[in-house]
GROMACS .gro file of C-alpha atoms in nm:
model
  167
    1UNK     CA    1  15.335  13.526   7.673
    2UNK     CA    2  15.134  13.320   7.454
    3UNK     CA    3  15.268  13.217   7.145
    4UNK     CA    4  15.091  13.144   6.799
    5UNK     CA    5  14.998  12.719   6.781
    6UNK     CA    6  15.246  12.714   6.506
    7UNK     CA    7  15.530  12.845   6.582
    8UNK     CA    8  15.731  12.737   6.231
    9UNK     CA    9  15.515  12.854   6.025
   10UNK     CA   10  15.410  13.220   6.210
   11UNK     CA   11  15.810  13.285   6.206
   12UNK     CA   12  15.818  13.198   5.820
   13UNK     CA   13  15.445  13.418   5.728
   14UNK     CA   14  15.481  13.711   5.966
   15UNK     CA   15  15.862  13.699   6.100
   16UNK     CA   16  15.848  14.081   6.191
   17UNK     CA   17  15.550  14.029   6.445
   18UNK     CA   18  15.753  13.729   6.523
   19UNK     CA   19  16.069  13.848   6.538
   20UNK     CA   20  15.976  14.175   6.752
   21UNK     CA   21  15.749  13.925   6.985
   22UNK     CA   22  16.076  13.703   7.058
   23UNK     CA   23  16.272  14.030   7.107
   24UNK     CA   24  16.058  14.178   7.384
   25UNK     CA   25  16.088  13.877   7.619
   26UNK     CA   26  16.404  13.980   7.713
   27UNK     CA   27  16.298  14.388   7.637
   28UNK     CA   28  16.276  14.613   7.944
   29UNK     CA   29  15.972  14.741   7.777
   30UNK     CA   30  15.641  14.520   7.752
   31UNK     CA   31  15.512  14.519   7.404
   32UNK     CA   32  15.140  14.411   7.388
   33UNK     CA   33  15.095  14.257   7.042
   34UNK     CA   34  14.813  14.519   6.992
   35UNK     CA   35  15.131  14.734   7.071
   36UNK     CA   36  15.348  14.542   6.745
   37UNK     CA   37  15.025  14.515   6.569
   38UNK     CA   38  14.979  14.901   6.506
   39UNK     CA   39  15.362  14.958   6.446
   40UNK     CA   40  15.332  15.238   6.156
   41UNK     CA   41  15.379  15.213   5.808
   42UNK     CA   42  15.455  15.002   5.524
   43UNK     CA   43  15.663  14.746   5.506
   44UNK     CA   44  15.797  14.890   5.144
   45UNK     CA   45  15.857  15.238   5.291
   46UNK     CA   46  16.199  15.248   5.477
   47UNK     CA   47  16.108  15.616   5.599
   48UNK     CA   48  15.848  15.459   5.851
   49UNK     CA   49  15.918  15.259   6.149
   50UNK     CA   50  15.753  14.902   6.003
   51UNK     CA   51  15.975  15.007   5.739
   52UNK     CA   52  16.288  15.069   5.884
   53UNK     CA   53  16.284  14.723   6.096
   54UNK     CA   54  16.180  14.522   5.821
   55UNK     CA   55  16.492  14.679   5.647
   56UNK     CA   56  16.702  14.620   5.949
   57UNK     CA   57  16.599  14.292   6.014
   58UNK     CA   58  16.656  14.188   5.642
   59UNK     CA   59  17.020  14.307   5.689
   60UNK     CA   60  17.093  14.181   6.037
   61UNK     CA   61  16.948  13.824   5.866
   62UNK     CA   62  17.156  13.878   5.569
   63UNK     CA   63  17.474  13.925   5.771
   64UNK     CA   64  17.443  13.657   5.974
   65UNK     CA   65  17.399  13.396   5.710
   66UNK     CA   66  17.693  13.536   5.536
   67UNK     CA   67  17.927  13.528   5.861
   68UNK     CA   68  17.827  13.188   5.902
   69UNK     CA   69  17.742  12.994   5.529
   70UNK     CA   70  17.991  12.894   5.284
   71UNK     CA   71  18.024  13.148   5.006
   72UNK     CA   72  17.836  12.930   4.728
   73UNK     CA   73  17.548  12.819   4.983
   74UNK     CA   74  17.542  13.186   5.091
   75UNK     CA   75  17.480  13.305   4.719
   76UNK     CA   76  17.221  13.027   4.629
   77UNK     CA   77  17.006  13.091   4.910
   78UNK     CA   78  17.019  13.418   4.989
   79UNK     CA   79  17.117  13.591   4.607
   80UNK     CA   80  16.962  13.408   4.335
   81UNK     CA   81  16.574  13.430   4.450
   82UNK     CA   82  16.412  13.693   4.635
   83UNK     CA   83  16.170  13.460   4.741
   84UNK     CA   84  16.356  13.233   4.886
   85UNK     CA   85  16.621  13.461   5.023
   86UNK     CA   86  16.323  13.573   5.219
   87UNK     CA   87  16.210  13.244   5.325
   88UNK     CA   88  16.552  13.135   5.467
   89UNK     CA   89  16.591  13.476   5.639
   90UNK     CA   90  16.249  13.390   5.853
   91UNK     CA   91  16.395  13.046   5.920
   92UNK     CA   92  16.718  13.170   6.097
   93UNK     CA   93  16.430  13.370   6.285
   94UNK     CA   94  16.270  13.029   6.323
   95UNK     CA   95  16.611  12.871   6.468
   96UNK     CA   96  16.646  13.133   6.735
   97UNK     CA   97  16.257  13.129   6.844
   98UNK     CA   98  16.224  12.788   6.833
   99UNK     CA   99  16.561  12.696   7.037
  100UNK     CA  100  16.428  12.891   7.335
  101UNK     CA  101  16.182  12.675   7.310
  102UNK     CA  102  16.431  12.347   7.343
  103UNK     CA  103  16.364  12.277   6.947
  104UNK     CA  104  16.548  12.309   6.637
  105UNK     CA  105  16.408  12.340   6.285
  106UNK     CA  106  16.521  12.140   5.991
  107UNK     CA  107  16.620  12.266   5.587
  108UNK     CA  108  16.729  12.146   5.317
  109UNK     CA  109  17.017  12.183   5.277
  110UNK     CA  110  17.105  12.162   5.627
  111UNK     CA  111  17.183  12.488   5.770
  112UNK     CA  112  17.419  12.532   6.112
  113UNK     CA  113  17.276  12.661   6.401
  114UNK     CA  114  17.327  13.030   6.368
  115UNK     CA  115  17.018  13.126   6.679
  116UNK     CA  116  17.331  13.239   6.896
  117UNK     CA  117  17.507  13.465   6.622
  118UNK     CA  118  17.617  13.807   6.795
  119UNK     CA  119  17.454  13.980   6.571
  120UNK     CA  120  17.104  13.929   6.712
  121UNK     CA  121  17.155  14.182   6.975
  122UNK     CA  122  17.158  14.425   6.720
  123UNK     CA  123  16.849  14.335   6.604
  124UNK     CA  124  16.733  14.308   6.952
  125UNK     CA  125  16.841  14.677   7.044
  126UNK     CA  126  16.663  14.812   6.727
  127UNK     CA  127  16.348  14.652   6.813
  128UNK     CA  128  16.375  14.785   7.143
  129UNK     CA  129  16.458  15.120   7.029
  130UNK     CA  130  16.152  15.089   6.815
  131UNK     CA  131  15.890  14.963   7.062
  132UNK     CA  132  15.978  15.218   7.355
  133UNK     CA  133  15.946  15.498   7.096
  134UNK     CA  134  15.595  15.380   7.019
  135UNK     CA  135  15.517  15.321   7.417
  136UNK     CA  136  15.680  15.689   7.406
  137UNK     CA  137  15.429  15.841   7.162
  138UNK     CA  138  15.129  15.656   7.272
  139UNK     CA  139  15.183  15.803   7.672
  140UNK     CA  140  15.235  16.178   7.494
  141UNK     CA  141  14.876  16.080   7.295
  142UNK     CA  142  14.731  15.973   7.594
  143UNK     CA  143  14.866  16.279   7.851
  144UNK     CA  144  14.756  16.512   7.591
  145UNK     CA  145  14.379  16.382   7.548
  146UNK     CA  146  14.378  16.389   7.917
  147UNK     CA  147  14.514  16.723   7.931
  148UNK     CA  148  14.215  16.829   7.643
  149UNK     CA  149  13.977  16.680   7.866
  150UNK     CA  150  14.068  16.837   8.178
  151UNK     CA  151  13.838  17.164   8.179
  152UNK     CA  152  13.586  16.964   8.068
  153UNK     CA  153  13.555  16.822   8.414
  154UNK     CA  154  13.603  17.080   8.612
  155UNK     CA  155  13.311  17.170   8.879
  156UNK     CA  156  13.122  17.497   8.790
  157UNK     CA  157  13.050  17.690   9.082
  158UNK     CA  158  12.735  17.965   9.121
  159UNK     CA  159  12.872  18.300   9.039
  160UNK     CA  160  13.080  18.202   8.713
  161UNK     CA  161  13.395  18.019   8.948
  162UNK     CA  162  13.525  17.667   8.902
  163UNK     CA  163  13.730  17.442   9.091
  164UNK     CA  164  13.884  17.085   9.028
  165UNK     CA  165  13.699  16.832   9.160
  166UNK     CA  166  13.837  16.634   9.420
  167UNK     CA  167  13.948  16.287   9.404
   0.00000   0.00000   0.00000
C-alpha cells in the first residue's frame, strides 16, 4: 500500500488513520483508506466506532508504556500533560510503523523499543473487529439499494406482465 511521504510525522498528526492503516496489512480484511476515512463518529464520543478505537487505542498505548517505562518516566510522560501524553502515545505508534519499515525513531528521553509489546495484537484485533463491521454494513447498504432497484429494471411486457431481464 502506499504510505504517506512522512511517515513520522502522519503517525504523530493522524495516528488513528495511521494506526488502523498499519493494522490492516496483516488484516484478513482490505481496508481502502476511503474505507478508514469514513469510519463514523467523533473522536470525543466513545459510543461511536471512531470513538471507541480512539479510546481503545489510547489504552492499549497507555498500557504498554506502563508495562515497559520506569514508574517516574511513565508518570512524566504519560500523566502530567495531556498533550504530551498524546504525543508519546503516537510515537510508540511511530516505533512499530516505522520498524516494519527497517527504521527506528528517536525521543528524548530515549524510550526502549516497545513496537513488539504483546499488547499490539489487541489493538490489532479491535481494529479488525472494527473495519470488517464497516465492510459488513457497507455490503448490507449496497445489497439493499440493489434490492430497491431491482423492479425498476425489470422488462415490461404488452398485456401488463414483466419478466427479469436476462443477463
Amino acid at each position: 500500500p502506499a504510505l504517506p511521504a512522512d511517515l513520522f510525522s502522519f503517525c504523530l498528526t493522524a495516528p488513528l488513520r495511521m494506526a488502523l492503516r498499519h493494522s490492516c496489512r496483516n488484516a484478513l480484511v482490505h481496508a481502502s483508506d476511503d474505507l478508514i476515512d469514513a469510519l463514523p463518529g467523533k473522536l470525543s464520543d466513545r459510543r461511536s466506532p471512531l470513538g471507541e478505537l480512539h479510546w481503545i487505542f489510547t489504552a492499549v498505548t497507555d498500557a504498554i508504556a506502563w508495562s515497559s517505562l520506569p514508574r517516574s518516566l511513565f508518570r512524566r510522560l504519560f500523566r502530567q500533560d495531556m498533550l504530551l501524553a498524546s504525543l508519546f502515545r503516537n510515537f510508540l505508534l511511530a516505533q512499530r510503523v516505522l520498524a516494519s519499515c527497517d527504521l527506528a525513531p528517536a525521543s528524548c528521553p530515549a524510550l526502549p523499543p516497545m513496537h513488539h509489546h504483546p499488547l499490539w495484537d489487541a489493538w490489532d484485533f479491535a481494529a479488525e473487529s472494527a473495519l470488517c463491521q464497516l465492510v459488513e454494513q457497507q455490503l448490507h447498504q449496497q445489497v439493499q439499494q440493489v434490492r430497491r432497484q431491482q423492479p425498476q429494471h425489470a422488462v415490461r411486457l404488452p398485456g401488463g406482465g414483466c419478466r427479469q431481464p436476462q443477463p
